[in-house]
PDB file of C-alpha atoms in Angstrom:
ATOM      1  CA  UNK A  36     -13.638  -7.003 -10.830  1.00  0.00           C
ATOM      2  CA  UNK A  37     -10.156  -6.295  -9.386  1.00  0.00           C
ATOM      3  CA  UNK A  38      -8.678  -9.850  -9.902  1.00  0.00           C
ATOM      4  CA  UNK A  39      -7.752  -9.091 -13.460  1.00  0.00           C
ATOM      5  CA  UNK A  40      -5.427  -6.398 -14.257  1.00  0.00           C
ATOM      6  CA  UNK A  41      -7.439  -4.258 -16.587  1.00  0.00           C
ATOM      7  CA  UNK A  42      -7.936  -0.452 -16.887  1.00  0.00           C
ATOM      8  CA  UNK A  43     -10.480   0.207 -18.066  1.00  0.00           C
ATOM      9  CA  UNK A  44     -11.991  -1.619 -14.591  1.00  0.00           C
ATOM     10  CA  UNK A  45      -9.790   0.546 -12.520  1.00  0.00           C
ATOM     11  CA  UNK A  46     -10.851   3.762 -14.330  1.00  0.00           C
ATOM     12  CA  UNK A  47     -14.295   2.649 -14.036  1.00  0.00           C
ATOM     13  CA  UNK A  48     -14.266   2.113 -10.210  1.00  0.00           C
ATOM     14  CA  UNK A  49     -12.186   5.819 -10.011  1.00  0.00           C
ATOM     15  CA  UNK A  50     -15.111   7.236 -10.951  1.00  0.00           C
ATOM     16  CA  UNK A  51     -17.110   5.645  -8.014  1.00  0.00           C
ATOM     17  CA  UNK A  52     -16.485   5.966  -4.426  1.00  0.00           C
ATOM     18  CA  UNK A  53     -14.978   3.194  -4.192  1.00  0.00           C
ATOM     19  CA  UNK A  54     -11.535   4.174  -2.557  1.00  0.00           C
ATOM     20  CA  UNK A  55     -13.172   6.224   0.442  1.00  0.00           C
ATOM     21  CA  UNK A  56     -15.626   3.231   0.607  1.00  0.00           C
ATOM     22  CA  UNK A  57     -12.616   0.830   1.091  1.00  0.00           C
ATOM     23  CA  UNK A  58     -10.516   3.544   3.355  1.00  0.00           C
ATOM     24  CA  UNK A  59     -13.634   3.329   5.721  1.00  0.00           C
ATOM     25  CA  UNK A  60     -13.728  -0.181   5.586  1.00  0.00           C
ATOM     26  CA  UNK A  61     -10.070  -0.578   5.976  1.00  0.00           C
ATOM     27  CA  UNK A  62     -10.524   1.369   9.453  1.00  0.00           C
ATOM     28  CA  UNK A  63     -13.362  -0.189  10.922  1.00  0.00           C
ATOM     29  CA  UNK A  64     -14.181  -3.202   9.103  1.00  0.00           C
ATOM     30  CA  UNK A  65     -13.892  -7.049  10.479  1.00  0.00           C
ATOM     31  CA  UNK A  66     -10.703  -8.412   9.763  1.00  0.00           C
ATOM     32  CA  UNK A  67     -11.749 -10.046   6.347  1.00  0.00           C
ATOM     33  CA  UNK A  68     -13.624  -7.223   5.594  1.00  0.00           C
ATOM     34  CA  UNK A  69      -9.961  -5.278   6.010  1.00  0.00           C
ATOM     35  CA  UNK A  70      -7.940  -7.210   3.647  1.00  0.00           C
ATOM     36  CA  UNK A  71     -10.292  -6.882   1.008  1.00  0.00           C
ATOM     37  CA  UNK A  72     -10.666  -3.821   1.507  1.00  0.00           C
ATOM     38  CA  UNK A  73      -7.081  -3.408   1.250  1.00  0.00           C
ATOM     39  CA  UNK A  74      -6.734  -5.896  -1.799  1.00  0.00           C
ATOM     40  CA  UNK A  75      -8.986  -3.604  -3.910  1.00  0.00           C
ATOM     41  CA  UNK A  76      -7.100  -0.670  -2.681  1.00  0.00           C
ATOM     42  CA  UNK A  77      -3.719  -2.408  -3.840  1.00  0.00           C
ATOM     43  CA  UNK A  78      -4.780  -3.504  -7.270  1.00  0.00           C
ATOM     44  CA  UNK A  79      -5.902   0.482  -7.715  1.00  0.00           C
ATOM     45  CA  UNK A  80      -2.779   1.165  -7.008  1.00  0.00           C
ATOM     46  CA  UNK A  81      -0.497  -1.606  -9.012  1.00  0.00           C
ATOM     47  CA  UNK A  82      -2.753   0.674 -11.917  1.00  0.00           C
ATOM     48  CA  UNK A  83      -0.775   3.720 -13.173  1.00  0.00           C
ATOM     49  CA  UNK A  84      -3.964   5.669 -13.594  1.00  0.00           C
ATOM     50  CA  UNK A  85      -4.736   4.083  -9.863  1.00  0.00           C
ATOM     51  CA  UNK A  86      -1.653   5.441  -8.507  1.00  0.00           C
ATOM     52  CA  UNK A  87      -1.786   8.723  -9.981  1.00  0.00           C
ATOM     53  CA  UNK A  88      -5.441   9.345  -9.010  1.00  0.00           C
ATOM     54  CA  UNK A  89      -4.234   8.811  -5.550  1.00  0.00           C
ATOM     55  CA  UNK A  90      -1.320  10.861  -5.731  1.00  0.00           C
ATOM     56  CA  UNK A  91      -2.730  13.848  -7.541  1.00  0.00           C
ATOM     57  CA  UNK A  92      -3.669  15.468  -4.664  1.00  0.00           C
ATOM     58  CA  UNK A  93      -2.075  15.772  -0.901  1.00  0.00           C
ATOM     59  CA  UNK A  94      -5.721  15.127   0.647  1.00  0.00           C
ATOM     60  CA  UNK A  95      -5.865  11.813  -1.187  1.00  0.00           C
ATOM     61  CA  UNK A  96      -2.437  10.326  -0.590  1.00  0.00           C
ATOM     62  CA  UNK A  97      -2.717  11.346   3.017  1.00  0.00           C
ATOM     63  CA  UNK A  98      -6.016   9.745   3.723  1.00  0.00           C
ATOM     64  CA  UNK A  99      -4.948   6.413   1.971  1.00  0.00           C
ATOM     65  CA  UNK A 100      -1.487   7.074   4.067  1.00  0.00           C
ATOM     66  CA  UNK A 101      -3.074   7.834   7.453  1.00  0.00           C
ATOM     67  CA  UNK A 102      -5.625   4.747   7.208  1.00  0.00           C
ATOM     68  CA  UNK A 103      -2.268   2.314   6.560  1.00  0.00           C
ATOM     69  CA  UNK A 104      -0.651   3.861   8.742  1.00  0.00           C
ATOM     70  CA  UNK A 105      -3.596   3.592  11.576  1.00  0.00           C
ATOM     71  CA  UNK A 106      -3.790  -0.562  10.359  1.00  0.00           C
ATOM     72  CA  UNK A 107      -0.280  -0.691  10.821  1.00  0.00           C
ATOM     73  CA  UNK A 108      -0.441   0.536  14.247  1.00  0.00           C
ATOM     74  CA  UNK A 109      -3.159  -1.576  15.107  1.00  0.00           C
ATOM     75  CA  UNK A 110      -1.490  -4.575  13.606  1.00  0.00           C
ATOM     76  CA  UNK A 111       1.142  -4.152  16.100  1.00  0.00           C
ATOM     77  CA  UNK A 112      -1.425  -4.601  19.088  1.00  0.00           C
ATOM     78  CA  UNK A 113      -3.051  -7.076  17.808  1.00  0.00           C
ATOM     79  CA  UNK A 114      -1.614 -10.753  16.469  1.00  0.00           C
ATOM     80  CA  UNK A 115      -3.265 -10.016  12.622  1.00  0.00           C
ATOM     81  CA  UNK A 116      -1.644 -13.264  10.065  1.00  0.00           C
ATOM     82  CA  UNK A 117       0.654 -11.790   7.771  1.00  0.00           C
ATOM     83  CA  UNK A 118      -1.701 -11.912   5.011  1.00  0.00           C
ATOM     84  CA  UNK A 119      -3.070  -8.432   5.754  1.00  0.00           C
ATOM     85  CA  UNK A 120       0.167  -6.960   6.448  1.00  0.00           C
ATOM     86  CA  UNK A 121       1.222  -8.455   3.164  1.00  0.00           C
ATOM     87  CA  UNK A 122      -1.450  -6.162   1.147  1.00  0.00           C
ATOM     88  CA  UNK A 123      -0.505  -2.917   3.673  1.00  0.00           C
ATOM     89  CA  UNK A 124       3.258  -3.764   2.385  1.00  0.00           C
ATOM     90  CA  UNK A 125       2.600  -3.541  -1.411  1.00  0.00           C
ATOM     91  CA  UNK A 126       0.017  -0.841  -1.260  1.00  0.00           C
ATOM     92  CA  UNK A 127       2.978   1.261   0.453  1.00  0.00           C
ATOM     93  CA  UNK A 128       5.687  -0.194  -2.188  1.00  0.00           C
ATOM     94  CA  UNK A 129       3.406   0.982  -5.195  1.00  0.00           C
ATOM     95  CA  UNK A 130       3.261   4.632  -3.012  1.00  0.00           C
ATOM     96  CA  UNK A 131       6.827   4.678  -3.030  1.00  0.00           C
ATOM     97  CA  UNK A 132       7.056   4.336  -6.670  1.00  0.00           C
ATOM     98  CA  UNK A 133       5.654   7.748  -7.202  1.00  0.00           C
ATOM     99  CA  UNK A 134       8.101  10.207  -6.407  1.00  0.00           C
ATOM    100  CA  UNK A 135       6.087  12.911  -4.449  1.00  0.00           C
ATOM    101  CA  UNK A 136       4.260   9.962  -1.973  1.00  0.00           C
ATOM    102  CA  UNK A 137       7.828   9.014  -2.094  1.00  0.00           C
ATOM    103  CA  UNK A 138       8.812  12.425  -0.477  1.00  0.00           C
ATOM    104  CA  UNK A 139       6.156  12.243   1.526  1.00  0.00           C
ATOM    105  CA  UNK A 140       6.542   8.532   2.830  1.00  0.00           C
ATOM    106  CA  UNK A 141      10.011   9.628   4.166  1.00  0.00           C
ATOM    107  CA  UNK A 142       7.838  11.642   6.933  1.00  0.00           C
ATOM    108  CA  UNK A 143       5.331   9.184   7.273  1.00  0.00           C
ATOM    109  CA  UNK A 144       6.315   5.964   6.589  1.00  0.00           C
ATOM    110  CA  UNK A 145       5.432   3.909  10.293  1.00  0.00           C
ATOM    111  CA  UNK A 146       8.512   3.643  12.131  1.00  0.00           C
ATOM    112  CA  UNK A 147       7.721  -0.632  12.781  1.00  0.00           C
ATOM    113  CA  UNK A 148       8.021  -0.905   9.113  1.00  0.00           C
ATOM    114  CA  UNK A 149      11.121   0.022   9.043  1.00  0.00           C
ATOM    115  CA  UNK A 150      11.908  -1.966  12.191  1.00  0.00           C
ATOM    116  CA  UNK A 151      12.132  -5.692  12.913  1.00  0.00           C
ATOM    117  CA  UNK A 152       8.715  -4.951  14.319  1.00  0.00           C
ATOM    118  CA  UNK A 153       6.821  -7.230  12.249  1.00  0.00           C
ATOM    119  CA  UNK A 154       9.648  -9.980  11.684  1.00  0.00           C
ATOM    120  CA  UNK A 155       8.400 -12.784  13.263  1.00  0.00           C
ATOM    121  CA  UNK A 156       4.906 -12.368  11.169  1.00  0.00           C
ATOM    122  CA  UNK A 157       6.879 -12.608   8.125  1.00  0.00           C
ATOM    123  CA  UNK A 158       9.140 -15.171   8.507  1.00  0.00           C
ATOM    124  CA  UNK A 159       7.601 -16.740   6.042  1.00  0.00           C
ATOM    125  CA  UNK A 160       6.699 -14.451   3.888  1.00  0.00           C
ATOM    126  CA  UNK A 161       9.628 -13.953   1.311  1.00  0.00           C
ATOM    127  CA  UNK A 162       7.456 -11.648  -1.045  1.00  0.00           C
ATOM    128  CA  UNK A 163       7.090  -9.338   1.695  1.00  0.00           C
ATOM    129  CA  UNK A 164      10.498  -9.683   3.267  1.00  0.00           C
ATOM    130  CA  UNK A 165      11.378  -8.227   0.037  1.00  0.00           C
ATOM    131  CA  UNK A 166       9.117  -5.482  -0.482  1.00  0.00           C
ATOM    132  CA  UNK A 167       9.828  -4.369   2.584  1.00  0.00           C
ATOM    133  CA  UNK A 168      13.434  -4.176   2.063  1.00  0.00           C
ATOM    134  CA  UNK A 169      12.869  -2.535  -1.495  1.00  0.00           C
ATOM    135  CA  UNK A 170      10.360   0.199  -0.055  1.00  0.00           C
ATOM    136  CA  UNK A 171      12.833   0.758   2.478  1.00  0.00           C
ATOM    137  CA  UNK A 172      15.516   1.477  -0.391  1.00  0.00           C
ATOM    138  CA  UNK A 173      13.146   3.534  -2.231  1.00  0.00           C
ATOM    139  CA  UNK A 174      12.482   5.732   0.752  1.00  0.00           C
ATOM    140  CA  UNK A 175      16.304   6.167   1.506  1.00  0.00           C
ATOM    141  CA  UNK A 176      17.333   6.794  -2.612  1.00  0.00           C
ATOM    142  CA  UNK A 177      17.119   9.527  -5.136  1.00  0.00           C
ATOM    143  CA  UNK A 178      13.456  10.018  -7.334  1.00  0.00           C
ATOM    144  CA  UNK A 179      15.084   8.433 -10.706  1.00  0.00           C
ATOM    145  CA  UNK A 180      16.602   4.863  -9.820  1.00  0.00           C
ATOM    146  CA  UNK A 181      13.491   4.255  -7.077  1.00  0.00           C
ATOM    147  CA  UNK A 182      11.010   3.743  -9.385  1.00  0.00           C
ATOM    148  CA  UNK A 183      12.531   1.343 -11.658  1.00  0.00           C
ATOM    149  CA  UNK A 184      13.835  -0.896  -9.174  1.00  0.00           C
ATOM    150  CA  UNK A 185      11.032  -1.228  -7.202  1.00  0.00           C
ATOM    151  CA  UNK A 186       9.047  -2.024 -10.570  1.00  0.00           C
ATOM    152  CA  UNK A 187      11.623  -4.688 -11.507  1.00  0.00           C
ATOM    153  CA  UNK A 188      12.019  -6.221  -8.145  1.00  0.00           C
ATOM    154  CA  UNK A 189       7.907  -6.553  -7.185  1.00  0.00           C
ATOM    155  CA  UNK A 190       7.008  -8.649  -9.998  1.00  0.00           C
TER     156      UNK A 190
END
């Protein structure tokens, strides 16, 4: 269902459980079971509806913050292939588009993302060399130029 971009499939699945379904999964899920998890959670997201469902309320944004943030952390112990760090990255882009998670991503953004932390996991990983560089710049610039550049630049 998520592999096309279509609305009316995210607004359909906003209506389930589906996003604390995947938050639970991202947490203790097997490490497949994570990055799809995360996938579905990122294509919500990339959605406008998606991304302001999340956002319309502090308890949502946290809990999809705090359960990236906890993956992030653990993806730092552990030697987890870039792929599901790749998904974390965008889902944490499309946050910063919106300018109150952007607000709030300045206090809670994981310090290793900002960091050379996770450098040597994507070495090879251009796209997300570059997201991380725009949600970076997102996080450190005014509400009105964020948003379109990080648009622009993630396509």
């Amino acid at each position: 269902l998520v592999k096309v971009d279509d609305s009316e499939i995210v607004n359909f699945l906003l209506q389930t459980e589906i996003i604390p379904l995947c938050l639970r999964i991202m947490e203790t899920g097997s490490e497949l079971s994570k990055t799809v998890a995360t996938f579905i959670v990122q294509k919500i997201l990339l959605d406008d509806a998606g991304l302001t469902y999340v956002c319309a309320t502090a308890e949502r944004f946290y809990s999809v913050s705090f359960v990236l943030s906890t993956m992030v952390g653990k993806l730092v112990e552990s030697s987890a292939p870039a792929r599901l760090l790749k998904h974390i990255v965008r889902c944490y882009l499309r946050l910063s588009e919106h300018q109150r998670a952007r607000e709030a991503l300045r206090q809670c953004l994981p310090e290793t993302l900002k960091d050379q932390t996770f450098a040597t996991i994507i070495r090879q990983e251009e796209s997300v060399q570059r997201w991380l560089a725009l949600l970076t710049k997102n996080i450190n610039e005014p509400a009105t130029t964020a948003a379109a550049s990080s648009s622009a630049a993630a396509t």
